[in-house]
PDB file of C-alpha atoms and ligand atoms in Angstrom:
ATOM      1  CA  MET N 163       0.000   0.000   0.000  1.00  0.00           C
ATOM      2  CA  ASP N 164       1.243   3.528  -0.728  1.00  0.00           C
ATOM      3  CA  GLN N 165       2.985   5.308   2.140  1.00  0.00           C
ATOM      4  CA  SER N 166       1.258   8.292   3.729  1.00  0.00           C
ATOM      5  CA  LYS N 167       2.672  11.842   3.502  1.00  0.00           C
ATOM      6  CA  GLU N 168       3.427  11.620   7.236  1.00  0.00           C
ATOM      7  CA  GLN N 169       5.385   8.380   6.696  1.00  0.00           C
ATOM      8  CA  ARG N 170       7.358  10.101   3.897  1.00  0.00           C
ATOM      9  CA  ILE N 171       8.167  12.955   6.301  1.00  0.00           C
ATOM     10  CA  LEU N 172       9.440  10.394   8.831  1.00  0.00           C
ATOM     11  CA  ASN N 173      11.525   8.705   6.110  1.00  0.00           C
ATOM     12  CA  SER N 174      13.116  12.069   5.234  1.00  0.00           C
ATOM     13  CA  VAL N 175      13.893  12.829   8.898  1.00  0.00           C
ATOM     14  CA  SER N 176      15.230   9.335   9.502  1.00  0.00           C
ATOM     15  CA  TYR N 177      17.514   9.582   6.464  1.00  0.00           C
ATOM     16  CA  ASN N 178      18.639  13.242   6.646  1.00  0.00           C
ATOM     17  CA  ALA N 179      18.490  14.464  10.264  1.00  0.00           C
ATOM     18  CA  VAL N 180      21.335  14.193  12.794  1.00  0.00           C
ATOM     19  CA  LYS N 181      20.165  11.828  15.549  1.00  0.00           C
ATOM     20  CA  GLY N 182      19.794  13.617  18.879  1.00  0.00           C
ATOM     21  CA  ASP N 183      19.862  17.076  17.261  1.00  0.00           C
ATOM     22  CA  PRO N 184      16.406  18.731  17.478  1.00  0.00           C
ATOM     23  CA  GLU N 185      17.443  21.669  15.252  1.00  0.00           C
ATOM     24  CA  SER N 186      18.400  19.306  12.433  1.00  0.00           C
ATOM     25  CA  VAL N 187      15.032  17.507  12.722  1.00  0.00           C
ATOM     26  CA  ILE N 188      13.176  20.848  12.600  1.00  0.00           C
ATOM     27  CA  ASN N 189      15.221  21.991   9.571  1.00  0.00           C
ATOM     28  CA  CYS N 190      14.718  18.666   7.809  1.00  0.00           C
ATOM     29  CA  ILE N 191      10.909  18.775   8.177  1.00  0.00           C
ATOM     30  CA  ASP N 192      10.774  22.433   7.083  1.00  0.00           C
ATOM     31  CA  LYS N 193      12.966  21.673   4.043  1.00  0.00           C
ATOM     32  CA  TYR N 194      10.888  18.628   3.051  1.00  0.00           C
ATOM     33  CA  CYS N 195       7.533  20.435   3.488  1.00  0.00           C
ATOM     34  CA  SER N 196       8.729  23.542   1.615  1.00  0.00           C
ATOM     35  CA  GLN N 197      10.263  21.649  -1.303  1.00  0.00           C
ATOM     36  CA  TYR N 198       8.230  18.459  -1.720  1.00  0.00           C
ATOM     37  CA  GLU N 199       4.935  18.175   0.174  1.00  0.00           C
ATOM     38  CA  TRP N 200       3.120  20.840   2.179  1.00  0.00           C
ATOM     39  CA  ALA N 201       2.103  19.624   5.646  1.00  0.00           C
ATOM     40  CA  MET N 202       0.377  21.314   8.595  1.00  0.00           C
ATOM     41  CA  ASN N 203       3.423  21.743  10.842  1.00  0.00           C
ATOM     42  CA  VAL N 204       3.513  25.141  12.520  1.00  0.00           C
ATOM     43  CA  GLY N 205       6.604  25.878  10.410  1.00  0.00           C
ATOM     44  CA  ASP N 206       9.621  28.116  10.972  1.00  0.00           C
ATOM     45  CA  GLU N 207       8.015  31.577  10.838  1.00  0.00           C
ATOM     46  CA  LYS N 208       5.221  30.831  13.329  1.00  0.00           C
ATOM     47  CA  GLY N 209       7.643  28.435  15.066  1.00  0.00           C
ATOM     48  CA  THR N 210       9.836  31.385  15.982  1.00  0.00           C
ATOM     49  CA  ILE N 211       6.813  33.028  17.663  1.00  0.00           C
ATOM     50  CA  LEU N 212       6.130  29.722  19.460  1.00  0.00           C
ATOM     51  CA  ASP N 213       9.754  29.630  20.641  1.00  0.00           C
ATOM     52  CA  LYS N 214       9.545  33.165  22.075  1.00  0.00           C
ATOM     53  CA  VAL N 215       6.293  32.456  23.958  1.00  0.00           C
ATOM     54  CA  VAL N 216       7.679  29.166  25.357  1.00  0.00           C
ATOM     55  CA  GLU N 217      10.798  31.019  26.565  1.00  0.00           C
ATOM     56  CA  GLU N 218       8.536  33.671  28.167  1.00  0.00           C
ATOM     57  CA  ALA N 219       6.441  30.945  29.853  1.00  0.00           C
ATOM     58  CA  ASP N 220       9.521  28.929  30.926  1.00  0.00           C
ATOM     59  CA  PRO N 221       7.092  26.077  31.733  1.00  0.00           C
ATOM     60  CA  SER N 222       7.559  23.229  34.224  1.00  0.00           C
ATOM     61  CA  VAL N 223       4.535  21.470  32.699  1.00  0.00           C
ATOM     62  CA  ALA N 224       3.427  22.233  29.126  1.00  0.00           C
ATOM     63  CA  LEU N 225       0.498  20.781  27.166  1.00  0.00           C
ATOM     64  CA  GLU N 226       0.050  20.574  23.380  1.00  0.00           C
ATOM     65  CA  LEU N 227      -3.265  19.767  21.709  1.00  0.00           C
ATOM     66  CA  GLY N 228      -2.600  18.199  18.312  1.00  0.00           C
ATOM     67  CA  THR N 229       0.777  16.438  18.011  1.00  0.00           C
ATOM     68  CA  TYR N 230       0.573  15.587  14.286  1.00  0.00           C
ATOM     69  CA  CYS N 231       4.176  14.634  13.310  1.00  0.00           C
ATOM     70  CA  GLY N 232       5.747  16.069  16.454  1.00  0.00           C
ATOM     71  CA  TYR N 233       7.301  19.180  14.847  1.00  0.00           C
ATOM     72  CA  SER N 234       5.936  21.675  17.412  1.00  0.00           C
ATOM     73  CA  ALA N 235       6.483  19.198  20.259  1.00  0.00           C
ATOM     74  CA  ILE N 236      10.180  19.195  19.306  1.00  0.00           C
ATOM     75  CA  ARG N 237      10.257  23.011  19.051  1.00  0.00           C
ATOM     76  CA  ILE N 238       8.728  23.258  22.544  1.00  0.00           C
ATOM     77  CA  ALA N 239      10.634  20.413  24.221  1.00  0.00           C
ATOM     78  CA  ARG N 240      14.056  21.552  22.972  1.00  0.00           C
ATOM     79  CA  LEU N 241      13.568  24.760  25.002  1.00  0.00           C
ATOM     80  CA  LEU N 242      12.429  23.072  28.241  1.00  0.00           C
ATOM     81  CA  LYS N 243      14.701  23.073  31.313  1.00  0.00           C
ATOM     82  CA  PRO N 244      15.801  19.797  33.003  1.00  0.00           C
ATOM     83  CA  ASN N 245      13.025  18.001  34.979  1.00  0.00           C
ATOM     84  CA  THR N 246      10.285  19.748  33.044  1.00  0.00           C
ATOM     85  CA  ARG N 247       7.894  18.030  30.639  1.00  0.00           C
ATOM     86  CA  LEU N 248       5.598  18.367  27.638  1.00  0.00           C
ATOM     87  CA  LEU N 249       2.383  16.366  27.384  1.00  0.00           C
ATOM     88  CA  THR N 250       0.940  16.254  23.863  1.00  0.00           C
ATOM     89  CA  ILE N 251      -2.473  14.857  22.908  1.00  0.00           C
ATOM     90  CA  GLU N 252      -3.038  13.117  19.558  1.00  0.00           C
ATOM     91  CA  PHE N 253      -6.149  11.111  18.610  1.00  0.00           C
ATOM     92  CA  ASN N 254      -4.908   9.783  15.227  1.00  0.00           C
ATOM     93  CA  PRO N 255      -2.900   6.583  15.910  1.00  0.00           C
ATOM     94  CA  GLU N 256      -0.780   6.904  12.743  1.00  0.00           C
ATOM     95  CA  PHE N 257       0.160  10.505  13.599  1.00  0.00           C
ATOM     96  CA  ALA N 258       0.950   9.471  17.193  1.00  0.00           C
ATOM     97  CA  SER N 259       3.196   6.627  16.050  1.00  0.00           C
ATOM     98  CA  ILE N 260       5.067   8.778  13.510  1.00  0.00           C
ATOM     99  CA  ALA N 261       5.453  11.621  16.024  1.00  0.00           C
ATOM    100  CA  LYS N 262       6.863   9.178  18.578  1.00  0.00           C
ATOM    101  CA  GLU N 263       9.577   8.096  16.125  1.00  0.00           C
ATOM    102  CA  ILE N 264      10.412  11.664  15.033  1.00  0.00           C
ATOM    103  CA  ILE N 265      10.608  12.857  18.669  1.00  0.00           C
ATOM    104  CA  GLU N 266      12.899   9.864  19.381  1.00  0.00           C
ATOM    105  CA  ILE N 267      15.193  10.847  16.486  1.00  0.00           C
ATOM    106  CA  ALA N 268      15.346  14.378  17.971  1.00  0.00           C
ATOM    107  CA  GLY N 269      16.488  12.814  21.270  1.00  0.00           C
ATOM    108  CA  LEU N 270      13.573  14.324  23.203  1.00  0.00           C
ATOM    109  CA  SER N 271      11.610  11.196  24.225  1.00  0.00           C
ATOM    110  CA  GLU N 272      12.470  11.777  27.900  1.00  0.00           C
ATOM    111  CA  LYS N 273      10.784  15.191  27.916  1.00  0.00           C
ATOM    112  CA  VAL N 274       7.737  14.465  25.746  1.00  0.00           C
ATOM    113  CA  THR N 275       4.789  12.190  26.568  1.00  0.00           C
ATOM    114  CA  ILE N 276       2.324  11.534  23.743  1.00  0.00           C
ATOM    115  CA  LEU N 277      -1.176  10.868  25.123  1.00  0.00           C
ATOM    116  CA  GLU N 278      -3.283   9.022  22.550  1.00  0.00           C
ATOM    117  CA  GLY N 279      -6.920  10.044  22.492  1.00  0.00           C
ATOM    118  CA  HIS N 280      -9.303  12.969  22.047  1.00  0.00           C
ATOM    119  CA  SER N 281      -8.517  16.131  24.042  1.00  0.00           C
ATOM    120  CA  GLU N 282     -11.980  16.189  25.612  1.00  0.00           C
ATOM    121  CA  ASP N 283     -11.397  12.692  27.014  1.00  0.00           C
ATOM    122  CA  ILE N 284      -7.768  13.180  28.091  1.00  0.00           C
ATOM    123  CA  ILE N 285      -7.928  16.694  29.634  1.00  0.00           C
ATOM    124  CA  PRO N 286     -10.148  15.510  32.547  1.00  0.00           C
ATOM    125  CA  GLN N 287      -7.560  12.790  33.294  1.00  0.00           C
ATOM    126  CA  LEU N 288      -4.534  15.109  33.477  1.00  0.00           C
ATOM    127  CA  LYS N 289      -4.681  15.812  37.228  1.00  0.00           C
ATOM    128  CA  LYS N 290      -5.215  12.295  38.565  1.00  0.00           C
ATOM    129  CA  LYS N 291      -3.793  10.004  35.890  1.00  0.00           C
ATOM    130  CA  TYR N 292      -0.920  12.219  34.667  1.00  0.00           C
ATOM    131  CA  GLU N 293      -0.175  13.963  37.979  1.00  0.00           C
ATOM    132  CA  VAL N 294      -0.566  17.452  36.624  1.00  0.00           C
ATOM    133  CA  GLU N 295      -1.262  20.186  39.161  1.00  0.00           C
ATOM    134  CA  THR N 296      -1.609  23.166  36.795  1.00  0.00           C
ATOM    135  CA  LEU N 297      -0.380  23.899  33.269  1.00  0.00           C
ATOM    136  CA  ASP N 298       2.140  26.712  32.725  1.00  0.00           C
ATOM    137  CA  PHE N 299       1.815  26.692  28.917  1.00  0.00           C
ATOM    138  CA  VAL N 300      -0.739  25.270  26.450  1.00  0.00           C
ATOM    139  CA  PHE N 301      -0.260  25.180  22.649  1.00  0.00           C
ATOM    140  CA  LEU N 302      -3.553  24.723  20.757  1.00  0.00           C
ATOM    141  CA  ASP N 303      -3.150  23.300  17.248  1.00  0.00           C
ATOM    142  CA  HIS N 304      -5.829  20.597  16.944  1.00  0.00           C
ATOM    143  CA  TRP N 305      -9.340  20.904  15.422  1.00  0.00           C
ATOM    144  CA  LYS N 306     -10.067  24.630  15.370  1.00  0.00           C
ATOM    145  CA  GLU N 307     -13.642  24.207  16.612  1.00  0.00           C
ATOM    146  CA  ARG N 308     -12.220  22.497  19.721  1.00  0.00           C
ATOM    147  CA  TYR N 309     -10.058  25.450  20.787  1.00  0.00           C
ATOM    148  CA  ALA N 310     -12.857  27.223  22.742  1.00  0.00           C
ATOM    149  CA  PRO N 311     -14.547  24.170  24.312  1.00  0.00           C
ATOM    150  CA  ASP N 312     -11.173  22.716  25.345  1.00  0.00           C
ATOM    151  CA  THR N 313     -10.071  26.044  26.876  1.00  0.00           C
ATOM    152  CA  ILE N 314     -13.311  26.022  28.911  1.00  0.00           C
ATOM    153  CA  LEU N 315     -12.661  22.372  29.826  1.00  0.00           C
ATOM    154  CA  LEU N 316      -9.105  23.205  30.999  1.00  0.00           C
ATOM    155  CA  GLU N 317     -10.639  25.907  33.231  1.00  0.00           C
ATOM    156  CA  GLU N 318     -13.364  23.597  34.562  1.00  0.00           C
ATOM    157  CA  CYS N 319     -10.736  20.957  35.420  1.00  0.00           C
ATOM    158  CA  GLY N 320      -8.767  23.562  37.410  1.00  0.00           C
ATOM    159  CA  LEU N 321      -5.736  23.133  35.154  1.00  0.00           C
ATOM    160  CA  LEU N 322      -5.064  26.848  34.546  1.00  0.00           C
ATOM    161  CA  ARG N 323      -3.456  29.105  37.159  1.00  0.00           C
ATOM    162  CA  LYS N 324      -2.805  32.846  37.408  1.00  0.00           C
ATOM    163  CA  GLY N 325      -0.277  33.523  34.635  1.00  0.00           C
ATOM    164  CA  SER N 326      -0.914  30.342  32.599  1.00  0.00           C
ATOM    165  CA  ILE N 327      -0.119  31.107  28.953  1.00  0.00           C
ATOM    166  CA  LEU N 328      -2.181  29.764  26.041  1.00  0.00           C
ATOM    167  CA  LEU N 329      -0.919  30.050  22.446  1.00  0.00           C
ATOM    168  CA  ALA N 330      -3.229  29.146  19.550  1.00  0.00           C
ATOM    169  CA  ASP N 331      -2.192  28.464  15.936  1.00  0.00           C
ATOM    170  CA  ASN N 332      -4.221  29.276  12.777  1.00  0.00           C
ATOM    171  CA  ILE N 333      -6.259  32.195  14.044  1.00  0.00           C
ATOM    172  CA  ILE N 334      -6.635  33.517  10.467  1.00  0.00           C
ATOM    173  CA  TYR N 335      -6.222  30.415   8.309  1.00  0.00           C
ATOM    174  CA  PRO N 336      -8.042  28.025   8.626  1.00  0.00           C
ATOM    175  CA  GLY N 337      -9.314  30.333  11.429  1.00  0.00           C
ATOM    176  CA  ALA N 338     -10.735  29.796  14.908  1.00  0.00           C
ATOM    177  CA  PRO N 339     -13.538  32.429  15.133  1.00  0.00           C
ATOM    178  CA  GLU N 340     -15.397  30.925  18.106  1.00  0.00           C
ATOM    179  CA  PHE N 341     -12.140  30.766  20.108  1.00  0.00           C
ATOM    180  CA  ILE N 342     -11.266  34.372  19.293  1.00  0.00           C
ATOM    181  CA  LYS N 343     -14.783  35.526  20.236  1.00  0.00           C
ATOM    182  CA  TYR N 344     -14.610  33.602  23.529  1.00  0.00           C
ATOM    183  CA  ILE N 345     -11.087  34.434  24.634  1.00  0.00           C
ATOM    184  CA  ARG N 346     -11.077  38.146  23.691  1.00  0.00           C
ATOM    185  CA  SER N 347     -14.396  38.734  25.506  1.00  0.00           C
ATOM    186  CA  ASN N 348     -13.214  36.856  28.621  1.00  0.00           C
ATOM    187  CA  LYS N 349     -11.952  39.438  31.142  1.00  0.00           C
ATOM    188  CA  ARG N 350      -9.803  36.748  32.837  1.00  0.00           C
ATOM    189  CA  PHE N 351      -7.490  36.601  29.812  1.00  0.00           C
ATOM    190  CA  GLU N 352      -5.119  39.198  28.356  1.00  0.00           C
ATOM    191  CA  CYS N 353      -4.852  38.526  24.624  1.00  0.00           C
ATOM    192  CA  THR N 354      -2.148  39.396  22.084  1.00  0.00           C
ATOM    193  CA  SER N 355      -2.271  38.679  18.341  1.00  0.00           C
ATOM    194  CA  TYR N 356       0.932  37.800  16.444  1.00  0.00           C
ATOM    195  CA  PRO N 357       0.470  38.263  12.669  1.00  0.00           C
ATOM    196  CA  SER N 358       2.412  35.772  10.561  1.00  0.00           C
ATOM    197  CA  HIS N 359       1.916  33.503   7.549  1.00  0.00           C
ATOM    198  CA  LEU N 360       0.555  30.025   6.990  1.00  0.00           C
ATOM    199  CA  GLU N 361       3.352  27.483   7.168  1.00  0.00           C
ATOM    200  CA  TYR N 362       5.377  27.239   3.937  1.00  0.00           C
ATOM    201  CA  MET N 363       2.940  29.636   2.141  1.00  0.00           C
ATOM    202  CA  LYS N 364       2.513  33.371   1.468  1.00  0.00           C
ATOM    203  CA  VAL N 365      -1.024  33.202   2.934  1.00  0.00           C
ATOM    204  CA  GLU N 366      -1.749  35.426   5.968  1.00  0.00           C
ATOM    205  CA  ASP N 367      -2.130  33.664   9.303  1.00  0.00           C
ATOM    206  CA  ALA N 368      -1.723  34.608  12.981  1.00  0.00           C
ATOM    207  CA  MET N 369      -1.190  33.171  16.426  1.00  0.00           C
ATOM    208  CA  GLU N 370      -3.071  34.354  19.525  1.00  0.00           C
ATOM    209  CA  LYS N 371      -1.532  34.435  23.000  1.00  0.00           C
ATOM    210  CA  ALA N 372      -3.856  34.533  26.016  1.00  0.00           C
ATOM    211  CA  VAL N 373      -2.470  34.968  29.536  1.00  0.00           C
ATOM    212  CA  LYS N 374      -4.787  34.075  32.416  1.00  0.00           C
ATOM    213  CA  ASP N 375      -5.156  36.737  35.153  1.00  0.00           C
ATOM    214  CA  PRO N 376      -1.820  38.396  34.248  1.00  0.00           C
ATOM    215  CA  GLY N 377      -2.253  41.281  36.709  1.00  0.00           C
ATOM    216  CA  ALA N 378      -2.738  38.905  39.607  1.00  0.00           C
ATOM    217  CA  ALA N 379       0.392  36.949  38.707  1.00  0.00           C
ATOM    218  CA  ALA N 380       2.372  40.170  38.355  1.00  0.00           C
ATOM    219  CA  MET N 381       1.129  41.365  41.774  1.00  0.00           C
ATOM    220  CA  LEU N 382       2.530  38.188  43.371  1.00  0.00           C
ATOM    221  CA  PHE N 383       6.092  39.236  42.555  1.00  0.00           C
TER     222      PHE N 383
HETATM  223  C1  7JE W1110      -9.841  16.374  19.517  1.00  0.00           C
HETATM  224  N1  7JE W1110      -8.418  16.139  19.328  1.00  0.00           N
HETATM  225  N2  7JE W1110      -7.594  15.807  20.321  1.00  0.00           N
HETATM  226  C2  7JE W1110      -6.371  15.658  19.793  1.00  0.00           C
HETATM  227  C3  7JE W1110      -6.403  15.886  18.410  1.00  0.00           C
HETATM  228  C4  7JE W1110      -5.450  15.841  17.377  1.00  0.00           C
HETATM  229  C5  7JE W1110      -5.871  16.127  16.084  1.00  0.00           C
HETATM  230  C6  7JE W1110      -4.877  16.016  14.950  1.00  0.00           C
HETATM  231  O1  7JE W1110      -3.573  16.417  15.336  1.00  0.00           O
HETATM  232  C7  7JE W1110      -5.316  16.842  13.773  1.00  0.00           C
HETATM  233  C8  7JE W1110      -5.775  16.215  12.638  1.00  0.00           C
HETATM  234  C9  7JE W1110      -6.245  17.006  11.582  1.00  0.00           C
HETATM  235  C10 7JE W1110      -6.286  18.408  11.695  1.00  0.00           C
HETATM  236  C11 7JE W1110      -5.820  19.004  12.868  1.00  0.00           C
HETATM  237  C12 7JE W1110      -5.927  20.480  13.071  1.00  0.00           C
HETATM  238  N3  7JE W1110      -5.034  21.301  12.277  1.00  0.00           N
HETATM  239  C13 7JE W1110      -5.497  21.829  11.148  1.00  0.00           C
HETATM  240  O2  7JE W1110      -6.630  21.569  10.725  1.00  0.00           O
HETATM  241  C14 7JE W1110      -4.601  22.731  10.384  1.00  0.00           C
HETATM  242  C15 7JE W1110      -4.904  22.964   9.041  1.00  0.00           C
HETATM  243  C16 7JE W1110      -4.097  23.787   8.261  1.00  0.00           C
HETATM  244  C17 7JE W1110      -4.433  24.018   6.839  1.00  0.00           C
HETATM  245  C18 7JE W1110      -4.126  25.221   6.233  1.00  0.00           C
HETATM  246  C19 7JE W1110      -4.422  25.425   4.889  1.00  0.00           C
HETATM  247  C20 7JE W1110      -5.018  24.419   4.162  1.00  0.00           C
HETATM  248  F1  7JE W1110      -5.286  24.618   2.857  1.00  0.00           F
HETATM  249  C21 7JE W1110      -5.338  23.211   4.755  1.00  0.00           C
HETATM  250  C22 7JE W1110      -5.040  23.000   6.104  1.00  0.00           C
HETATM  251  C23 7JE W1110      -2.966  24.412   8.836  1.00  0.00           C
HETATM  252  C24 7JE W1110      -2.680  24.186  10.193  1.00  0.00           C
HETATM  253  O3  7JE W1110      -1.600  24.778  10.792  1.00  0.00           O
HETATM  254  C25 7JE W1110      -3.483  23.356  10.963  1.00  0.00           C
HETATM  255  O4  7JE W1110      -3.159  23.180  12.284  1.00  0.00           O
HETATM  256  C26 7JE W1110      -5.312  18.226  13.904  1.00  0.00           C
HETATM  257  C27 7JE W1110      -7.193  16.459  15.818  1.00  0.00           C
HETATM  258  C28 7JE W1110      -8.139  16.520  16.843  1.00  0.00           C
HETATM  259  C29 7JE W1110      -7.731  16.220  18.134  1.00  0.00           C
HETATM  260 MG1   MG W1111      -1.705  24.594  12.883  1.00  0.00          MG
END
């Protein structure tokens, strides 16, 4: 049977990347998806925004919704300090398996845990089953219509604290209008838009950062 695009991306990484070098895995995926087959990785332009927000958050526990091939998991995990971790939720078993191998090639398997399932099923398990107290950083990049309900679910499960930072991909293209409406009208969040471009394309896109109760966090220090 023909290989999937995601399997071809893994083949390219396995053949071309330097084992244990996250930067070389990132560059290999970006090169492959720019030159051969477009794929929905966050990409290097929006990836640089992701890097800056992760460095600002300096998370002990980070969550990603939508692992896909593991590209953004590697971008996040490569910036994490020792004894800190990234949990990433993926419902598609083929994506999860490919991401696991690509994250292994990057040498980041110790820092990244792929949780297989739907976000709405896994999020309520994070505290008890995955020993999460609160989340310092959340990257939303799964189904766009799940951004708002899953943000509400994270709140309901008591997983967000004062100063928790959310970052959402694809605010313009494909777009996440319900999320934008919800988060920008919610007084508990301070929102910032970061204009950019769709991965590997000249199409406009943007990322949205939302910090929970920033003032309160600031007052603590
Ligand atoms: C519930 N749950 N829990 C875990 C979980 C995990 C997944 C999968 O990882 C998954 C599968 C398919 C689609 C997505 C969302 N991503 C996108 O749809 C997207 C599209 C484009 C784009 C842009 C231009 C085009 F022409 C076509 C697609 C550019 C982008 O950056 C994207 O992120 C995510 C899904 C639901 C999940
Ligand atoms: Mg995306």
